[in-house]
mmCIF file with all atom_site columns, C-alpha atoms in Angstrom:
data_model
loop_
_atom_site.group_PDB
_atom_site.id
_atom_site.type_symbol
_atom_site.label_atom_id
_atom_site.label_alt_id
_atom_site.label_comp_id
_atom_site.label_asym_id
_atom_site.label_entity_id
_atom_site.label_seq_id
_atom_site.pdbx_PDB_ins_code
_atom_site.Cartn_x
_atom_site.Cartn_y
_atom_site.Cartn_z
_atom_site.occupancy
_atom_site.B_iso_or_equiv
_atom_site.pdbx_formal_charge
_atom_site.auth_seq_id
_atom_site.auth_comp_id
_atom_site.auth_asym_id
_atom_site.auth_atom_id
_atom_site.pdbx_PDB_model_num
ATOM 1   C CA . UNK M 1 1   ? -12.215 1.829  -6.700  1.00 42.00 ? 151 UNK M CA 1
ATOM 2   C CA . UNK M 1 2   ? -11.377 1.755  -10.571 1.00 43.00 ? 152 UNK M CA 1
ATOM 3   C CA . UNK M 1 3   ? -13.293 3.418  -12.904 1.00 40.00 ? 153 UNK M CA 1
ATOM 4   C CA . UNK M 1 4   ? -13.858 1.653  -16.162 1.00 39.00 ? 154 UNK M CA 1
ATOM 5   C CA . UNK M 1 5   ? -15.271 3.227  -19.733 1.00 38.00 ? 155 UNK M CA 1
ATOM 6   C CA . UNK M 1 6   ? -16.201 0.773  -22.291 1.00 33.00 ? 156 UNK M CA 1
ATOM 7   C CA . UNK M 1 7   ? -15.888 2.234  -25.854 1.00 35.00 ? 157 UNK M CA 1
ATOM 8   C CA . UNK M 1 8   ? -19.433 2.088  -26.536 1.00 35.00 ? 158 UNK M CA 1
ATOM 9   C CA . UNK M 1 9   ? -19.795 4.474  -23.437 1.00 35.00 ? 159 UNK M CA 1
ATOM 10  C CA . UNK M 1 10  ? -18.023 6.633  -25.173 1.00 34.00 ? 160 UNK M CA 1
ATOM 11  C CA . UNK M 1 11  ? -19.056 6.165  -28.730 1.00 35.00 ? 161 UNK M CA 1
ATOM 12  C CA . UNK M 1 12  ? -22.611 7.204  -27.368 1.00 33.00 ? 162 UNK M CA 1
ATOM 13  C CA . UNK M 1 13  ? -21.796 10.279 -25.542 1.00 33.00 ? 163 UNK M CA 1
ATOM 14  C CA . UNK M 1 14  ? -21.653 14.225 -27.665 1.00 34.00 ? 164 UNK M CA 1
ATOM 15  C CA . UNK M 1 15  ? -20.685 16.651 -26.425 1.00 34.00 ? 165 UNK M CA 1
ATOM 16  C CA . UNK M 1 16  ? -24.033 18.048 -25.403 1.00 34.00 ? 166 UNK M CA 1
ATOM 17  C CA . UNK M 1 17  ? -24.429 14.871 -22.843 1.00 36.00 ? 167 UNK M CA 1
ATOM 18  C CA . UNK M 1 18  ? -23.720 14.381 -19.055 1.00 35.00 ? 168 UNK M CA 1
ATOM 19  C CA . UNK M 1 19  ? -23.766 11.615 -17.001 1.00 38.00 ? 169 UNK M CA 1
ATOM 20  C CA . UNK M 1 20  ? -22.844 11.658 -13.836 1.00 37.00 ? 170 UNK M CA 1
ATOM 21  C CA . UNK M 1 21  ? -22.086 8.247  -11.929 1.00 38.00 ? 171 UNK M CA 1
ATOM 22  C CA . UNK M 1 22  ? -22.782 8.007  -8.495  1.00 36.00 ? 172 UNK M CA 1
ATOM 23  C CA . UNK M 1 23  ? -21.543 5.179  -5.500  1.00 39.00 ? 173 UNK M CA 1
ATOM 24  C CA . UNK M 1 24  ? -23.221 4.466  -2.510  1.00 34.00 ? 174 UNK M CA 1
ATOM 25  C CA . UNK M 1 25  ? -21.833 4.159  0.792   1.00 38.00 ? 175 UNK M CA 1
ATOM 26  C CA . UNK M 1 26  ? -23.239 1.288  1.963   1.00 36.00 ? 176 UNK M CA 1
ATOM 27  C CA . UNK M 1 27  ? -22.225 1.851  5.788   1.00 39.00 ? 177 UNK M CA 1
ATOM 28  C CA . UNK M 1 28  ? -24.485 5.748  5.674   1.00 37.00 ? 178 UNK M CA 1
ATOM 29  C CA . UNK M 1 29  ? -26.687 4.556  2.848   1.00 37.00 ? 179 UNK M CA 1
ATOM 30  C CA . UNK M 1 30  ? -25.970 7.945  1.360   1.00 35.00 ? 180 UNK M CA 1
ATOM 31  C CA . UNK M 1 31  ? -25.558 8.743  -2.608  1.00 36.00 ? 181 UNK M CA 1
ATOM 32  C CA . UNK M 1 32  ? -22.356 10.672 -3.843  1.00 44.00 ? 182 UNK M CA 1
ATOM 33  C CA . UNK M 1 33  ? -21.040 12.029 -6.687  1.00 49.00 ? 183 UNK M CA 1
ATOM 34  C CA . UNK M 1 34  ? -17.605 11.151 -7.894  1.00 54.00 ? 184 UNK M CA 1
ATOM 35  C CA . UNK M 1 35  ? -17.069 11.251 -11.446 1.00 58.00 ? 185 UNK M CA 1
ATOM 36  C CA . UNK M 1 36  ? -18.476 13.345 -14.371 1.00 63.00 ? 186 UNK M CA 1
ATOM 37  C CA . UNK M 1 37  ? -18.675 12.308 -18.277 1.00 58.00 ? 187 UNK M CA 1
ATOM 38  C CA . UNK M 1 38  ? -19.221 14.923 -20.085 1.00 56.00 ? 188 UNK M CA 1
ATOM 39  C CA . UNK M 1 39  ? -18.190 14.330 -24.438 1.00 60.00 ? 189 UNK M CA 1
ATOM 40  C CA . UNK M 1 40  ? -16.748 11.311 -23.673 1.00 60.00 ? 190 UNK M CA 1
ATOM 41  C CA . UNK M 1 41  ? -14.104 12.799 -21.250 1.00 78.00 ? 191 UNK M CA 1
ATOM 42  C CA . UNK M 1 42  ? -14.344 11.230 -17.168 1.00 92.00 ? 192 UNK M CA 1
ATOM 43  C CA . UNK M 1 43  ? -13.592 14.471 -14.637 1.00 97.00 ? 193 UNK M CA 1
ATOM 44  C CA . UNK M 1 44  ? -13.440 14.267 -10.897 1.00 98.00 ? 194 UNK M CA 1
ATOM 45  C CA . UNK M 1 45  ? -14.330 16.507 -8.563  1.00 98.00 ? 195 UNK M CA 1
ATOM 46  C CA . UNK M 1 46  ? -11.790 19.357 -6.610  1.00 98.00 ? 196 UNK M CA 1
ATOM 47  C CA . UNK M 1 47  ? -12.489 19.051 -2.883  1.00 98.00 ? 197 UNK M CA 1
ATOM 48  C CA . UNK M 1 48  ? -15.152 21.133 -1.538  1.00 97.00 ? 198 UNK M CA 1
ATOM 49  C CA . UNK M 1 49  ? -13.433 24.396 0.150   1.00 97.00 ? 199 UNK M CA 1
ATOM 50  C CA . UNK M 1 50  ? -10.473 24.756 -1.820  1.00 97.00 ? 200 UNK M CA 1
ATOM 51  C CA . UNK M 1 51  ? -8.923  26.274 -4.630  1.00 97.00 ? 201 UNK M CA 1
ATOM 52  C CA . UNK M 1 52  ? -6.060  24.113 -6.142  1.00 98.00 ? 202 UNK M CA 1
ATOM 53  C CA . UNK M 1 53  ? -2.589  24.878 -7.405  1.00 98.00 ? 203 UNK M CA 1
ATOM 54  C CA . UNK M 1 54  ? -1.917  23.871 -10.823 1.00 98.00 ? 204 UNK M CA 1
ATOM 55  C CA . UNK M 1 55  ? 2.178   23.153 -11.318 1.00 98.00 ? 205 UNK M CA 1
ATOM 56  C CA . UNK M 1 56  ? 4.061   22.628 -13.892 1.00 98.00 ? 206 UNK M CA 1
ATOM 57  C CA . UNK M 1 57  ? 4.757   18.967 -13.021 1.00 98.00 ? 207 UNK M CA 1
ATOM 58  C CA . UNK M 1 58  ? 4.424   16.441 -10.126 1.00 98.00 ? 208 UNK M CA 1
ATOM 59  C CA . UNK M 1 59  ? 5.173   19.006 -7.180  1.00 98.00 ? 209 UNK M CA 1
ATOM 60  C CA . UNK M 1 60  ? 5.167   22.394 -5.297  1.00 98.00 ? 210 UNK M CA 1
ATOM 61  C CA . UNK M 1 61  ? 8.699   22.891 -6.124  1.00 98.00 ? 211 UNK M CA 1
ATOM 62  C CA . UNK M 1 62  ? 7.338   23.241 -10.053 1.00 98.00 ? 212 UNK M CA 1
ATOM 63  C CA . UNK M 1 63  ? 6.235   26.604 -10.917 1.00 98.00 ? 213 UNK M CA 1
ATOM 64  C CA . UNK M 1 64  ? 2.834   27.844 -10.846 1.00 98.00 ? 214 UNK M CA 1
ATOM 65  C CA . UNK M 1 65  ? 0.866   27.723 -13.873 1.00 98.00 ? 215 UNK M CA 1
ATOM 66  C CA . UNK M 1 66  ? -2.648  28.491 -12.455 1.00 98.00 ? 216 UNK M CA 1
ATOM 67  C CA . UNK M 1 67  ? -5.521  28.174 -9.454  1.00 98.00 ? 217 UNK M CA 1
ATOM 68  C CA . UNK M 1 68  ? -8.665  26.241 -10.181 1.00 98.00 ? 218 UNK M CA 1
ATOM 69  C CA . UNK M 1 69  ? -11.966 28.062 -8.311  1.00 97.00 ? 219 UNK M CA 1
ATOM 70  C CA . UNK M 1 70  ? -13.804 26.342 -6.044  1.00 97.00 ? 220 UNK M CA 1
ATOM 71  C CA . UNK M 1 71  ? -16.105 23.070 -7.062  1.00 96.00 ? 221 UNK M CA 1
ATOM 72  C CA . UNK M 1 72  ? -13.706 22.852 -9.905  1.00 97.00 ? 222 UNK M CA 1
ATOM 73  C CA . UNK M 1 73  ? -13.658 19.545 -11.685 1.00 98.00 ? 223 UNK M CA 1
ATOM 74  C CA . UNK M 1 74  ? -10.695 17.880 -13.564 1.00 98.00 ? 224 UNK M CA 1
ATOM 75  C CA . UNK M 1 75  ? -9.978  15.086 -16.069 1.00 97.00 ? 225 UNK M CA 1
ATOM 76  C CA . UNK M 1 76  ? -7.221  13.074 -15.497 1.00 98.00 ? 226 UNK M CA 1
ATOM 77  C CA . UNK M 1 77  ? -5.392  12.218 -19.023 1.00 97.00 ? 227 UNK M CA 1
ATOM 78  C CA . UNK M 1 78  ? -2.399  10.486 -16.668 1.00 98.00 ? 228 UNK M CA 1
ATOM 79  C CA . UNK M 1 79  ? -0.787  10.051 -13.137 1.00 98.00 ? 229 UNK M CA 1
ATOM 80  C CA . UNK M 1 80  ? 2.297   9.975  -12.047 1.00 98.00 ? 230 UNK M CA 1
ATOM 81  C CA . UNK M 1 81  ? 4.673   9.726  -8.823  1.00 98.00 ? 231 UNK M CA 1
ATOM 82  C CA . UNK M 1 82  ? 6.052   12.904 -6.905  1.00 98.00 ? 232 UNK M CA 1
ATOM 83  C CA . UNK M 1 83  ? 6.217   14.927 -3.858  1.00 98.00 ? 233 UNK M CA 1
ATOM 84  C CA . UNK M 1 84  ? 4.480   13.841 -1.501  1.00 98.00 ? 234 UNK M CA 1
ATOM 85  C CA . UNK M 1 85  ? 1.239   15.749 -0.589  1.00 98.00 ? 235 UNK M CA 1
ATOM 86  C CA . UNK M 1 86  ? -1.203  16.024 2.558   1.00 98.00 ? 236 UNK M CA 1
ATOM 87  C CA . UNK M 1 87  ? -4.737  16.768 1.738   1.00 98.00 ? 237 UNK M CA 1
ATOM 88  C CA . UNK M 1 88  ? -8.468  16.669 2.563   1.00 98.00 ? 238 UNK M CA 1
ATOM 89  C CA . UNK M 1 89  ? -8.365  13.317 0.897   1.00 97.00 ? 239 UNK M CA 1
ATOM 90  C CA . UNK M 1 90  ? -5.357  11.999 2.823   1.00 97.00 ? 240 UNK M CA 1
ATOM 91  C CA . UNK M 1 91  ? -1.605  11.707 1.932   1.00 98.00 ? 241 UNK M CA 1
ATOM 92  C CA . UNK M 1 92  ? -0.273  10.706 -1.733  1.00 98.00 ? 242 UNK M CA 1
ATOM 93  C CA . UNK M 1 93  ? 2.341   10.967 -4.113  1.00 98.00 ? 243 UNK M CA 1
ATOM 94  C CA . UNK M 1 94  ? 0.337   10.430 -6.678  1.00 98.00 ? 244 UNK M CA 1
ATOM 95  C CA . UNK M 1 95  ? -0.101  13.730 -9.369  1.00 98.00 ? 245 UNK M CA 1
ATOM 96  C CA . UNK M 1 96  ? -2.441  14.211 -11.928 1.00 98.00 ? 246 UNK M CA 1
ATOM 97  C CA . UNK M 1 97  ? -2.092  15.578 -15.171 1.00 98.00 ? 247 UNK M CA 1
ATOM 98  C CA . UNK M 1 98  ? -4.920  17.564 -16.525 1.00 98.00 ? 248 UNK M CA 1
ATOM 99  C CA . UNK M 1 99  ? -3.729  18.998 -19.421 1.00 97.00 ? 249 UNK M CA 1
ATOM 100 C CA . UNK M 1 100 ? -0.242  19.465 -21.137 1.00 97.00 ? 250 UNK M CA 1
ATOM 101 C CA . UNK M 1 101 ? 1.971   20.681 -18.261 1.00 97.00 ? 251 UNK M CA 1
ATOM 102 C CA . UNK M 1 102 ? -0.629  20.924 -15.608 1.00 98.00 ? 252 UNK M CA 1
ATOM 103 C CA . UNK M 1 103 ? -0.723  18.714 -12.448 1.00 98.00 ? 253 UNK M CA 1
ATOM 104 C CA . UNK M 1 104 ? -2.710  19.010 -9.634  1.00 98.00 ? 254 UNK M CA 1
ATOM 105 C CA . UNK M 1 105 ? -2.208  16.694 -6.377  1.00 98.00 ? 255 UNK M CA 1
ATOM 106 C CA . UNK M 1 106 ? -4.216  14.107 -6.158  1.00 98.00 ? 256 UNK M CA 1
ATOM 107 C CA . UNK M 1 107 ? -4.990  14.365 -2.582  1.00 98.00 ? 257 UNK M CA 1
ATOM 108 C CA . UNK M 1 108 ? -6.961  17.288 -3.417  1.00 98.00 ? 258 UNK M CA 1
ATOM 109 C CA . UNK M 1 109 ? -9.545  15.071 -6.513  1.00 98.00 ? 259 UNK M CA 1
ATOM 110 C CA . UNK M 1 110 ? -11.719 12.571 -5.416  1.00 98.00 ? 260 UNK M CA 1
ATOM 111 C CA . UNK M 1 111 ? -11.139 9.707  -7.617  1.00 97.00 ? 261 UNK M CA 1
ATOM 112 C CA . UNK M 1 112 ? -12.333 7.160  -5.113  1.00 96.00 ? 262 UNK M CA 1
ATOM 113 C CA . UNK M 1 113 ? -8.955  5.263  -4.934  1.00 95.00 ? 263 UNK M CA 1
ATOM 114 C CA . UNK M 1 114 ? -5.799  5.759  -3.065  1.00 94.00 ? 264 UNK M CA 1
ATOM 115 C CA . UNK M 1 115 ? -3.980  4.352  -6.037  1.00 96.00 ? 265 UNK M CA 1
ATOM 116 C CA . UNK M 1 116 ? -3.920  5.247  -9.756  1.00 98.00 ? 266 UNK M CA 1
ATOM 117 C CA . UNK M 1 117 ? -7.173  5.846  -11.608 1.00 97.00 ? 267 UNK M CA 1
ATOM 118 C CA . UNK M 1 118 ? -6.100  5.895  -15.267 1.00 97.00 ? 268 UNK M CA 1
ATOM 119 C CA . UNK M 1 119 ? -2.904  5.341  -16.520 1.00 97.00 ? 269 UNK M CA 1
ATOM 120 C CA . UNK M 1 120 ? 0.920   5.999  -16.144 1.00 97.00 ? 270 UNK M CA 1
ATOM 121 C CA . UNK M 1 121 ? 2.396   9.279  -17.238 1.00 97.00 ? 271 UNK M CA 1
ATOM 122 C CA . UNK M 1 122 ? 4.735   8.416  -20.305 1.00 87.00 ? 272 UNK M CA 1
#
């Protein structure tokens, strides 16, 4: 599932506002949360239960830079390939960068997809 922004969206949005956008499962019928906007920036949510490692790039090999607290949230600025990770959300090789030298696994964020959400790391 990709999640688009259009430029008005974000145009609209200061940073006192929140949206959050929800899906519906339409098997259960039940309402979740998956993404946040808050000042224009789209953050996911950290899986429920854990606190994640934040390395210095797209594995656990990478050193440690810091541990998110529980029902932490996260923007993704850009994704990239590495080791490959087993998480509450399944098994990917996909890491996300959330800020300058920070990348979390994303088998650990809920972004709705098994494939890239936003775009290639440079």
């Amino acid at each position: 599932m990709a999640i688009e922004e259009t430029a008005d969206a974000v145009a609209t949005t200061d940073a006192t506002d929140t949206a959050t956008d929800t899906a519906t499962d339409t098997a259960t019928g039940t309402v979740a949360d998956t993404v946040e906007t808050t000042a224009g920036a789209i953050t996911y949510p950290v899986a429920p239960g854990y606190q994640l490692n934040v390395r210095s790039g797209p594995g656990t090999n990478y050193r440690l830079v810091k541990v998110l607290p529980y029902n932490s949230r996260v923007p993704i600025r850009c994704q990239r390939h590495g080791q490959k990770v087993s998480g509450p959300y399944g098994t990917s090789d996909i890491w996300d960068n959330i800020a300058p030298g920070q990348y979390v696994s994303d088998a650990y964020v809920k972004t709705g997809s098994d494939g890239f959400v936003t775009v290639p790391c440079g």
